[in-house]
mmCIF file of C-alpha atoms in Angstrom:
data_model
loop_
_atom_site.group_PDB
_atom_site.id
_atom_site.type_symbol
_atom_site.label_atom_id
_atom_site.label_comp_id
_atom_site.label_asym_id
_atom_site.label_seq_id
_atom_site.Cartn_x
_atom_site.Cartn_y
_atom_site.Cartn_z
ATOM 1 C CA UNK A 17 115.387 108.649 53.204
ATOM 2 C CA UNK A 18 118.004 109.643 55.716
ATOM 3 C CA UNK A 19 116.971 109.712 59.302
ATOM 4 C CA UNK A 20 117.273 113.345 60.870
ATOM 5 C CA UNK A 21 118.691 113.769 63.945
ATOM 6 C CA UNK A 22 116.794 115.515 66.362
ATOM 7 C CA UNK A 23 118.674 118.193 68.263
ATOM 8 C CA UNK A 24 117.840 118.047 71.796
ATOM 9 C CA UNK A 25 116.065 120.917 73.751
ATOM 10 C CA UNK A 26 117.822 123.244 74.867
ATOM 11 C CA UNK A 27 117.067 124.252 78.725
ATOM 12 C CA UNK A 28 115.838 127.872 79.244
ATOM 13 C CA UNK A 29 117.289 129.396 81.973
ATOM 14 C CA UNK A 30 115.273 130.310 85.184
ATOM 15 C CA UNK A 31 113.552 132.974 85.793
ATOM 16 C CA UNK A 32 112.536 135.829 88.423
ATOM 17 C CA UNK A 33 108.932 134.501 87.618
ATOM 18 C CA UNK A 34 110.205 130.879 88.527
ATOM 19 C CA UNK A 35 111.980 131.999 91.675
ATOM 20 C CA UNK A 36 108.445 133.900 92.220
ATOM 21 C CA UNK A 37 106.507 130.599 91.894
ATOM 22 C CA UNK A 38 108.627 128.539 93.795
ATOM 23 C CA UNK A 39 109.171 130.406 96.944
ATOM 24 C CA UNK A 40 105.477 130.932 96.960
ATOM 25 C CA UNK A 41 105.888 135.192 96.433
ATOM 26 C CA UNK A 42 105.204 137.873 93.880
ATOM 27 C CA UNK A 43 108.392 138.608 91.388
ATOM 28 C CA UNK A 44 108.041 141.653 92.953
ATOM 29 C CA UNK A 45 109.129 140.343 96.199
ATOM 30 C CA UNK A 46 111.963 138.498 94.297
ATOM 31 C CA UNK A 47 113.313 141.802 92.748
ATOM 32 C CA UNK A 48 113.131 143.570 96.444
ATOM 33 C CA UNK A 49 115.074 140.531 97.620
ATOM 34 C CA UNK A 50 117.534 141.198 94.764
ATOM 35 C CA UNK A 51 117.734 145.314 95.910
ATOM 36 C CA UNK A 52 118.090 144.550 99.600
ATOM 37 C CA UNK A 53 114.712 146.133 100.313
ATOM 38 C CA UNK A 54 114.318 146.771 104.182
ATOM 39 C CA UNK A 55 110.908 145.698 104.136
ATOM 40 C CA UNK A 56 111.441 142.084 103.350
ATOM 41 C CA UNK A 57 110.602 139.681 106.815
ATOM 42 C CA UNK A 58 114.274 137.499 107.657
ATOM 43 C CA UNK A 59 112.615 134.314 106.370
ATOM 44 C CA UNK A 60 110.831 135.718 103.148
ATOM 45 C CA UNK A 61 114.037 136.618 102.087
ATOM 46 C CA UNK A 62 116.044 133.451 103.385
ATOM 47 C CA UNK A 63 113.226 131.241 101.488
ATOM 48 C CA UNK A 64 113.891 133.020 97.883
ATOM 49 C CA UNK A 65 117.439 132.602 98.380
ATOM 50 C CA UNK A 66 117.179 129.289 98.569
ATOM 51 C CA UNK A 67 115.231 128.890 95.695
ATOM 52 C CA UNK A 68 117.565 130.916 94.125
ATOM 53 C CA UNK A 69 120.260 128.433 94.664
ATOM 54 C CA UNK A 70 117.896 125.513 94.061
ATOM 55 C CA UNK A 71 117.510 126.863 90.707
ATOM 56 C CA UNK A 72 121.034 128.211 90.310
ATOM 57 C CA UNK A 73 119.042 131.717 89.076
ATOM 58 C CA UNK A 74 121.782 134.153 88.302
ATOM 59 C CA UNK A 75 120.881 137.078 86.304
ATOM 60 C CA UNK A 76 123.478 139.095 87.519
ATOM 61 C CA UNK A 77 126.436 139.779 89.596
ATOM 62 C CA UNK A 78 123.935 140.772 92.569
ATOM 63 C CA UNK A 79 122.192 137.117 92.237
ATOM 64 C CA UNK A 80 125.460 135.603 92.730
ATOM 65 C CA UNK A 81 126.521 137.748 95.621
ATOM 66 C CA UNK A 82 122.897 136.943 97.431
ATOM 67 C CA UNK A 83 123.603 134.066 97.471
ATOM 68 C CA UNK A 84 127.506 133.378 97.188
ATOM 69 C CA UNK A 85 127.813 136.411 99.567
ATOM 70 C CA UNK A 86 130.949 137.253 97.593
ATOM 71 C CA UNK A 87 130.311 139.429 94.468
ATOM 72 C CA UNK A 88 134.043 140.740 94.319
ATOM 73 C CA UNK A 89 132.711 143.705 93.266
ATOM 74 C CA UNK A 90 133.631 147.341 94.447
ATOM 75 C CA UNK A 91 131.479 150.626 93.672
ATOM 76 C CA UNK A 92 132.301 153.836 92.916
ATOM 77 C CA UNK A 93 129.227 156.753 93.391
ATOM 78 C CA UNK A 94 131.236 159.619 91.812
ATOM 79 C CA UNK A 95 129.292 162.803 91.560
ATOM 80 C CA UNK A 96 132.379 164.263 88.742
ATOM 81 C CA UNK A 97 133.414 161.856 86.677
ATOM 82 C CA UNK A 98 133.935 164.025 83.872
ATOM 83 C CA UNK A 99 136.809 166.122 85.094
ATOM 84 C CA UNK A 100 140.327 165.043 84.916
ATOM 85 C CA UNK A 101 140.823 164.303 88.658
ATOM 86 C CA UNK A 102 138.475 162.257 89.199
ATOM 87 C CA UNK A 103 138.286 160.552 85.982
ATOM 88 C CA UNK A 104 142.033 159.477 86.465
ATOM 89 C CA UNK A 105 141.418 157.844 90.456
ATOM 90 C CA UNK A 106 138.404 155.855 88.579
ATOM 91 C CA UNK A 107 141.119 154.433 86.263
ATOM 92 C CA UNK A 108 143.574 154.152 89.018
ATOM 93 C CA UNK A 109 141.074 152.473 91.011
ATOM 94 C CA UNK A 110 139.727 150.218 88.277
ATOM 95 C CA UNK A 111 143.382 149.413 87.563
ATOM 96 C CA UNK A 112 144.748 148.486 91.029
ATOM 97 C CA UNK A 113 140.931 146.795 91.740
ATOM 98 C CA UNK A 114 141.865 144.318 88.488
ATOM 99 C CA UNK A 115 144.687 143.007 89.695
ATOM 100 C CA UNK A 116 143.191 142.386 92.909
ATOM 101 C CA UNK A 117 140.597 139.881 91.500
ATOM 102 C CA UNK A 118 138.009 142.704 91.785
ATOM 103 C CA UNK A 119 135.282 144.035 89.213
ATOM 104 C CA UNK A 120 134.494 147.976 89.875
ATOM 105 C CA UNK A 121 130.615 149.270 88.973
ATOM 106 C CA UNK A 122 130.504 152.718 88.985
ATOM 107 C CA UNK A 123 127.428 155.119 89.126
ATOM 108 C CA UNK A 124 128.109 158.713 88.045
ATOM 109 C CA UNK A 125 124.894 160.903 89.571
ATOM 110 C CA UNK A 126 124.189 164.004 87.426
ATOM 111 C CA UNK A 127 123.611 166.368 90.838
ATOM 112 C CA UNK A 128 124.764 166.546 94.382
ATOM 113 C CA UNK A 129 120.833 166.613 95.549
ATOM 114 C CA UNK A 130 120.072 163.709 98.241
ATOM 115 C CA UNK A 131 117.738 162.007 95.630
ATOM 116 C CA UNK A 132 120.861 161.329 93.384
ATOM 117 C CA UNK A 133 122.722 160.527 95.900
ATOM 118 C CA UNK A 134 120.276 157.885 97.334
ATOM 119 C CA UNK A 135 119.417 156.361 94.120
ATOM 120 C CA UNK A 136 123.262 155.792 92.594
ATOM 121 C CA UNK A 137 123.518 154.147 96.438
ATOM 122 C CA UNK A 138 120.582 152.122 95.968
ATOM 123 C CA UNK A 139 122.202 151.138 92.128
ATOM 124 C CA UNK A 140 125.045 149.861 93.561
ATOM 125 C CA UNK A 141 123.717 147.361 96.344
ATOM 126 C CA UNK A 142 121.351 146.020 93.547
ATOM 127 C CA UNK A 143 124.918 145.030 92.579
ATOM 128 C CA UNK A 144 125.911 143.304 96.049
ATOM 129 C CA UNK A 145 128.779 145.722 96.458
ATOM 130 C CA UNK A 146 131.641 144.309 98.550
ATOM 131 C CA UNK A 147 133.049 148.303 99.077
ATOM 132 C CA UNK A 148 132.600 151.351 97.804
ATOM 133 C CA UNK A 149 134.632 154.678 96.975
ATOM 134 C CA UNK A 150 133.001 157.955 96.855
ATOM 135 C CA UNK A 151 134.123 160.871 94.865
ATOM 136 C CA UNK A 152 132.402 164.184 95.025
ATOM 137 C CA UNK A 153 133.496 167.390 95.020
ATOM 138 C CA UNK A 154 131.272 169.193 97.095
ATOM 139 C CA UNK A 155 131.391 169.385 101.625
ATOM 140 C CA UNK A 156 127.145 168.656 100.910
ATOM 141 C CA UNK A 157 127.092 165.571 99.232
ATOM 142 C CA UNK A 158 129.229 164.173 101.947
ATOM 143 C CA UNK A 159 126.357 165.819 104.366
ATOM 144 C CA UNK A 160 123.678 163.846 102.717
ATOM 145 C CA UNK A 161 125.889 160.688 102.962
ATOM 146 C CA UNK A 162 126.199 161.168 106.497
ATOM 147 C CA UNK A 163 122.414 160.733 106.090
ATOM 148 C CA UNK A 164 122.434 157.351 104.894
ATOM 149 C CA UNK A 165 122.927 154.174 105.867
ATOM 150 C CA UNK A 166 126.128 152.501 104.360
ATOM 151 C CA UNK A 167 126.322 149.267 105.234
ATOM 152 C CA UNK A 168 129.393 148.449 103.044
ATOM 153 C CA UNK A 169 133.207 149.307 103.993
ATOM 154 C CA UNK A 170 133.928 152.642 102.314
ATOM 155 C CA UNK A 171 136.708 155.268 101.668
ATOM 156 C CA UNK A 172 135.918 158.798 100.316
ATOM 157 C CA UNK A 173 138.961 160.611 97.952
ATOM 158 C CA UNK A 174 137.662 164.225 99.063
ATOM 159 C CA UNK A 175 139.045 164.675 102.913
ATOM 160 C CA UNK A 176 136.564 166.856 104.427
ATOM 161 C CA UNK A 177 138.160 166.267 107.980
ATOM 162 C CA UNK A 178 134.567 164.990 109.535
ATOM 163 C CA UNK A 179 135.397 161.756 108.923
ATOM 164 C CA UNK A 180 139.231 160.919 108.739
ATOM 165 C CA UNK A 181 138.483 157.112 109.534
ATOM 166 C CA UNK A 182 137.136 156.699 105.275
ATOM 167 C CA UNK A 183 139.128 159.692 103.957
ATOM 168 C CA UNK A 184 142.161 159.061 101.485
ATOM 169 C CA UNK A 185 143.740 161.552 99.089
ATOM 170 C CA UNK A 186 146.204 163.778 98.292
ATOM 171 C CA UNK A 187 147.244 166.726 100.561
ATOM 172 C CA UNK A 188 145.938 169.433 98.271
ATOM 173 C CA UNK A 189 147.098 172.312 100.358
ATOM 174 C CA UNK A 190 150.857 170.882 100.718
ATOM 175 C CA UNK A 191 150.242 170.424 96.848
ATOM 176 C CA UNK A 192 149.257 174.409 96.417
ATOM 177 C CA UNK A 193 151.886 175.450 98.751
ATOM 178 C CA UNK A 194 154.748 173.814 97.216
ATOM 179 C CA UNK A 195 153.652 175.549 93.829
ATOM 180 C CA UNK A 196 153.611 179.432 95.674
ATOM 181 C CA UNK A 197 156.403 178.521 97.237
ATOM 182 C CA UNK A 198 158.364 177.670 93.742
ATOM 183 C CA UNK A 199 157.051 181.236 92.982
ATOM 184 C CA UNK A 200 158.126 182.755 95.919
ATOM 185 C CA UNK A 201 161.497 181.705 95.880
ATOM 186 C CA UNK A 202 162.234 182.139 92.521
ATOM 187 C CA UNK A 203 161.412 186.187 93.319
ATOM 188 C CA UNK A 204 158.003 187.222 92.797
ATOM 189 C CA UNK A 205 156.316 188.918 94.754
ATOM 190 C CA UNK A 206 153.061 190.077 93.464
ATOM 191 C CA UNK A 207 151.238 186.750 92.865
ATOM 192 C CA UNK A 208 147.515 186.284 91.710
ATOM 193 C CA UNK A 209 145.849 183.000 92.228
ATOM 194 C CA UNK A 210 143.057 181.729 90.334
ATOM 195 C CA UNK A 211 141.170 179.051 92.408
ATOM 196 C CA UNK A 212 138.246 176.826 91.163
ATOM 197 C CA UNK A 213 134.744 176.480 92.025
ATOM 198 C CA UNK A 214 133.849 178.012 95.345
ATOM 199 C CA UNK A 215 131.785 174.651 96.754
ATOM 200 C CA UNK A 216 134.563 172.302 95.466
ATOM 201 C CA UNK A 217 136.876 170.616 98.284
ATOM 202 C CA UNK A 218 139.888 170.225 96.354
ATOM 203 C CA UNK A 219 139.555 174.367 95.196
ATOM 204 C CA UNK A 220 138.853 175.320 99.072
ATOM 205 C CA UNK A 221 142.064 173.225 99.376
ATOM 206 C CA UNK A 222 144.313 174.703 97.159
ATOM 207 C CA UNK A 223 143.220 178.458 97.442
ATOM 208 C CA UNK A 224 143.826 177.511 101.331
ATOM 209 C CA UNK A 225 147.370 176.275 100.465
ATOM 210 C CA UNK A 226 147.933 179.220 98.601
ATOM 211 C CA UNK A 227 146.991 181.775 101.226
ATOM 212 C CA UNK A 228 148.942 180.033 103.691
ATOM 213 C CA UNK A 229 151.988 180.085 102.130
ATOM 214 C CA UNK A 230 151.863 183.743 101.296
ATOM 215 C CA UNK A 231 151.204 184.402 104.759
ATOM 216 C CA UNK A 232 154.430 182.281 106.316
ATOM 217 C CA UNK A 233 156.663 184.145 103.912
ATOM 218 C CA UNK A 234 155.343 187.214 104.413
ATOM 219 C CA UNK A 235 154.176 188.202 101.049
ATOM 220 C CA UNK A 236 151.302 190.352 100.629
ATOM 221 C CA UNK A 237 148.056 188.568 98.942
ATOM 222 C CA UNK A 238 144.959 190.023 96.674
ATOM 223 C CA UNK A 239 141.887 188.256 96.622
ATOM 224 C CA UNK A 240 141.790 184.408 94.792
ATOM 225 C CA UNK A 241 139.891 185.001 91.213
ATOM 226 C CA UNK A 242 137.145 182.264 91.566
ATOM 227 C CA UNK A 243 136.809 180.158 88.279
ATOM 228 C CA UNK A 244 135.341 177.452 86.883
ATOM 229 C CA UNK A 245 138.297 174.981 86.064
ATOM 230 C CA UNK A 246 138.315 175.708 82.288
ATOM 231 C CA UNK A 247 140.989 176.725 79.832
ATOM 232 C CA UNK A 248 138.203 179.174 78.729
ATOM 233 C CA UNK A 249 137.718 180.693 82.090
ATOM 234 C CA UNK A 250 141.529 181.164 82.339
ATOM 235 C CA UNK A 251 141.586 182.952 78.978
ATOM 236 C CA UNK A 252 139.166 185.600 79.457
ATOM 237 C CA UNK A 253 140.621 186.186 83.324
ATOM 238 C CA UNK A 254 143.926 186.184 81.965
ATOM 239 C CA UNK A 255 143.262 188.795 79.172
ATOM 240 C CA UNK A 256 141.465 191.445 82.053
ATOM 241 C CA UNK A 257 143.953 190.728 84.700
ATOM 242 C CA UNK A 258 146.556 191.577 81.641
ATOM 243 C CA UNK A 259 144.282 195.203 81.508
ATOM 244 C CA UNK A 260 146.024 196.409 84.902
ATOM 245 C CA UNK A 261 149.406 193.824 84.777
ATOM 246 C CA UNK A 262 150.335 194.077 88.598
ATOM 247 C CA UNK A 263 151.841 191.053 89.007
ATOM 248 C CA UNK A 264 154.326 188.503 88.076
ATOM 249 C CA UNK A 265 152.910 185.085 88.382
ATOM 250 C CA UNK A 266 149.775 183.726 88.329
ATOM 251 C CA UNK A 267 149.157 180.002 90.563
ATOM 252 C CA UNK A 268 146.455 178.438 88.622
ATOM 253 C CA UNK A 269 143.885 175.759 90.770
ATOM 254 C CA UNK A 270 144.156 173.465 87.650
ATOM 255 C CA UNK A 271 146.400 172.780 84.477
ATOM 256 C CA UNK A 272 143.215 173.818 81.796
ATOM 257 C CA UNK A 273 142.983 177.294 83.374
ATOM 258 C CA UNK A 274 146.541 177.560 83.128
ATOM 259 C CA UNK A 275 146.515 176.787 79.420
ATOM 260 C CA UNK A 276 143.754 179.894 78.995
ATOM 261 C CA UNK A 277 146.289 181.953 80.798
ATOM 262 C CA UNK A 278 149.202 181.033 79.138
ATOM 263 C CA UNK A 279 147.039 181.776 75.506
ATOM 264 C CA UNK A 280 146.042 185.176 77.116
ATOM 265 C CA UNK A 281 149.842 185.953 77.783
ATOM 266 C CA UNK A 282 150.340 185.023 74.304
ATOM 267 C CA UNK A 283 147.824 186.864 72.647
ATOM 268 C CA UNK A 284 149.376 189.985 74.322
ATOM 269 C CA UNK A 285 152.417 189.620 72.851
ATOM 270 C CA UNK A 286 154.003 189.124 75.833
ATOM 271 C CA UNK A 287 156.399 185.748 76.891
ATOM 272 C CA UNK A 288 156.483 182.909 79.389
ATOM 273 C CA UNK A 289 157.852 183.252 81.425
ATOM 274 C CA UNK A 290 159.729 186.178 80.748
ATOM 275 C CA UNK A 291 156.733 188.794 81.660
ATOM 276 C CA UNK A 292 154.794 186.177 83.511
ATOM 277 C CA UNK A 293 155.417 183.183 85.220
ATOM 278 C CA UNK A 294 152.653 180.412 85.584
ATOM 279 C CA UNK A 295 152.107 177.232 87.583
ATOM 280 C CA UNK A 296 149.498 174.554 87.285
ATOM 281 C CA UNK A 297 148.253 171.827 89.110
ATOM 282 C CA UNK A 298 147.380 168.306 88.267
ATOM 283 C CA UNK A 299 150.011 167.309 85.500
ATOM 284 C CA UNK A 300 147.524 166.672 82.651
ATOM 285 C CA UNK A 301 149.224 164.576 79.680
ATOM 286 C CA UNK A 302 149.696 167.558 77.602
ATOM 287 C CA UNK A 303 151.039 169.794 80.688
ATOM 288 C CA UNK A 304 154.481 168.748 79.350
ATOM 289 C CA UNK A 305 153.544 169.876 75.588
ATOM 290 C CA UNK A 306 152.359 173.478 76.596
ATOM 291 C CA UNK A 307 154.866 175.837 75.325
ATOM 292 C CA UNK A 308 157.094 176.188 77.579
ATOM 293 C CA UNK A 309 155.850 172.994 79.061
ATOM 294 C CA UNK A 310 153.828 173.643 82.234
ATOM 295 C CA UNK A 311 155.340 174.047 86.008
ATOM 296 C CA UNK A 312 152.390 172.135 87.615
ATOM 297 C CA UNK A 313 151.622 169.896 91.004
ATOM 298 C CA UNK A 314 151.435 166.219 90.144
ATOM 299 C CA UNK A 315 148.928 164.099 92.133
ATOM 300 C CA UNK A 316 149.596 160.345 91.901
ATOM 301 C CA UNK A 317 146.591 158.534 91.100
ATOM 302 C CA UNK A 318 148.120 155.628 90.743
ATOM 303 C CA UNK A 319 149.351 155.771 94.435
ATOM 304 C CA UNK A 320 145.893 157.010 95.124
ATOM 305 C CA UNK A 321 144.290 153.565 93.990
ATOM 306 C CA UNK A 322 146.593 150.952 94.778
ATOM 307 C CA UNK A 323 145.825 152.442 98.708
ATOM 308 C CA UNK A 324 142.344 152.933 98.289
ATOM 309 C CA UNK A 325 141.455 149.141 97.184
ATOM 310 C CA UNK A 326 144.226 147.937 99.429
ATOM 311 C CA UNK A 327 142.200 150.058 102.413
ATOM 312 C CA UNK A 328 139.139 148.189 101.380
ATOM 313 C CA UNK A 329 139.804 144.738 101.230
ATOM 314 C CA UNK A 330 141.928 145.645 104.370
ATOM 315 C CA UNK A 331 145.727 145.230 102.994
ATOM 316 C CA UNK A 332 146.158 148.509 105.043
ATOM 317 C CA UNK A 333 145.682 148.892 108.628
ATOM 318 C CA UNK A 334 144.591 152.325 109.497
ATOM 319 C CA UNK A 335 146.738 151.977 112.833
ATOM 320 C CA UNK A 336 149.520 151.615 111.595
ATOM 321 C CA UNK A 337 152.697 153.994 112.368
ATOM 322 C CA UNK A 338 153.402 153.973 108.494
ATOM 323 C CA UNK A 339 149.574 154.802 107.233
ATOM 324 C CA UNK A 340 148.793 157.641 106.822
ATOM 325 C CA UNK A 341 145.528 159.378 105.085
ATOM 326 C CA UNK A 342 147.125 161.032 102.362
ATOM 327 C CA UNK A 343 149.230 161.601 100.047
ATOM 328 C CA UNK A 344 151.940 163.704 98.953
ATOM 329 C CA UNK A 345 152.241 165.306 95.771
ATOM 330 C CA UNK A 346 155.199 166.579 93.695
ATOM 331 C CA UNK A 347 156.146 169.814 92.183
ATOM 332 C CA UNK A 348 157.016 169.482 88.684
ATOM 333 C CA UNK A 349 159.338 172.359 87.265
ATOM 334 C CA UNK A 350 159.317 172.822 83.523
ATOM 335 C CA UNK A 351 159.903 175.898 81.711
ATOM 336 C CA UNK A 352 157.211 178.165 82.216
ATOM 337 C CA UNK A 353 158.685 179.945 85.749
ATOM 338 C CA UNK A 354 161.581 182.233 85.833
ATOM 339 C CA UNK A 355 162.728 185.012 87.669
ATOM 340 C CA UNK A 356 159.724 188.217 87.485
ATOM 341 C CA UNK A 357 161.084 191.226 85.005
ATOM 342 C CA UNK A 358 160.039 193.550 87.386
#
């Protein structure tokens, strides 16, 4: 009869429980250790992070950056992840963190409230965070950050203008006043914008831009339409504004409500931008596939990255002549402006 070979044993991997029993404290006292918890004494903590190397424990990134101090990881608390702005300076971010040797952890929190705010914080030190980028589009969650204690580098992509040391972005109101301006110069006269979200930053932005702009040229204004940044909104606005039709052009806060506008126009029987001129802003993919392809502001994301991980892991210097906080964006002119009828 053959002999069988054994195989050997394999070697389980340590864990929290070991690092527990080791260091002489509970595993809850491990896990604290792990989440940075405040209440931990100096040498508690230096004693299970010793055992933690002893043992080479590393369930995570966080265990390696306890006790590596390098986790090469940067986090992202964005509070509108969903929406195309956003979503595309995650990507950019991600992008231009890759090729910097970083990893990028985000934590999307469903509300502005402090409690969301404080735990997607507390989610991303359990994860040794070398940096972190915040993106929210509302002045109060930046209130409630001012709250906390950050103990990480950290840029914000909203400028609020309270805190132009961590801000980066684009300049949305050079962005909305390039688009009236297109309008303006191109003839019309009697203008309608239709801004986002009252408590967003970058809609306070552009309706600002907007207003500006028909103020330095001298062009009388009616009240922004406040909407909600959907193609749906922009429909049903379009089709009542379409009710009185006393205007010419229409400067939409983002590229979906233009889309609803441009199907209202449509729906009337009426042409673009023959009857009614329309700008966007954003340059969505399929801005270029409206018909006529969309006149909209492009913001480059990109851009908006590369500078924001470079900021962090200090490739910029703030100081510098040459920096500055944001960034300009670009009027894209397609088909959908012409001269007004009228």
């Amino acid at each position: 009869m053959p002999e069988q070979t054994q195989e050997p044993a394999r070697t389980r991997a340590p864990s929290i429980r070991d690092v527990a029993r080791l260091a002489g404290v509970s595993h809850q006292t491990v896990s604290r250790v792990l989440n940075h918890h405040p209440s931990i004494r100096p040498e508690t903590k230096q004693r299970v992070l010793d055992v933690m190397a002893e043992l080479q424990y590393k369930p995570n990134r966080a265990a390696r950056a306890l006790v590596t101090s390098r986790s090469r990881t940067i986090g992202i608390l964005s509070a509108s992840g969903t929406h195309y702005g956003p979503a595309s300076s995650i990507a950019a971010i991600e992008s231009a963190a890759r090729e910097a040797g970083y990893w990028v952890s985000t934590a999307n929190i469903e509300s502005s409230d402090a409690g969301s705010i404080a735990d997607g914080l507390a989610h991303l030190a359990a994860q040794g965070i070398e940096g972190l980028v915040v993106i929210a589009p509302q002045v109060r969650v930046f209130d409630t950050l001012a709250q906390l204690s950050i103990d990480v580098p950290y840029v914000s992509l909203q400028s609020t203008g309270r805190d132009p040391q961590h801000a980066l972005s684009v300049d949305q109101i050079a962005g909305a006043r390039l688009a009236t301006r297109h309008l303006i110069q191109r003839g019309h006269r009697m203008i309608y914008h239709l801004a986002g979200p009252q408590d967003w930053i970058e809609a306070e932005a552009r309706m600002r831009g907007f207003l500006d702009e028909m103020g330095a040229q001298d062009v009388p204004t009616t009240a922004p339409i406040l909407g909600d940044w959907t193609a749906d909104f922009g429909y049903y606005a379009g089709r009542e504004l379409l009710t009185v039709r006393d205007f010419t052009a229409i400067f939409c806060s983002n590229d979906q409500m233009a889309l609803g506008v441009m199907h209202a126009v449509r729906d009337a029987g009426l042409d673009i931008p023959r009857d009614v001129s329309i700008v966007g802003f954003d340059d969505i993919p399929e801005a270029a596939h409206f018909w006529p392809p969309l006149t909209t502001v492009r913001q480059d994301f990109a851009e908006l990255g590369r500078r924001c991980v470079a900021l962090l892991l200090g490739d910029l210097d703030p100081s510098a002549p040459e920096y500055r906080g944001t960034i300009e964006p670009e009027l894209i002119v397609r088909g959908s402006v012409g001269a007004p009828a009228f």
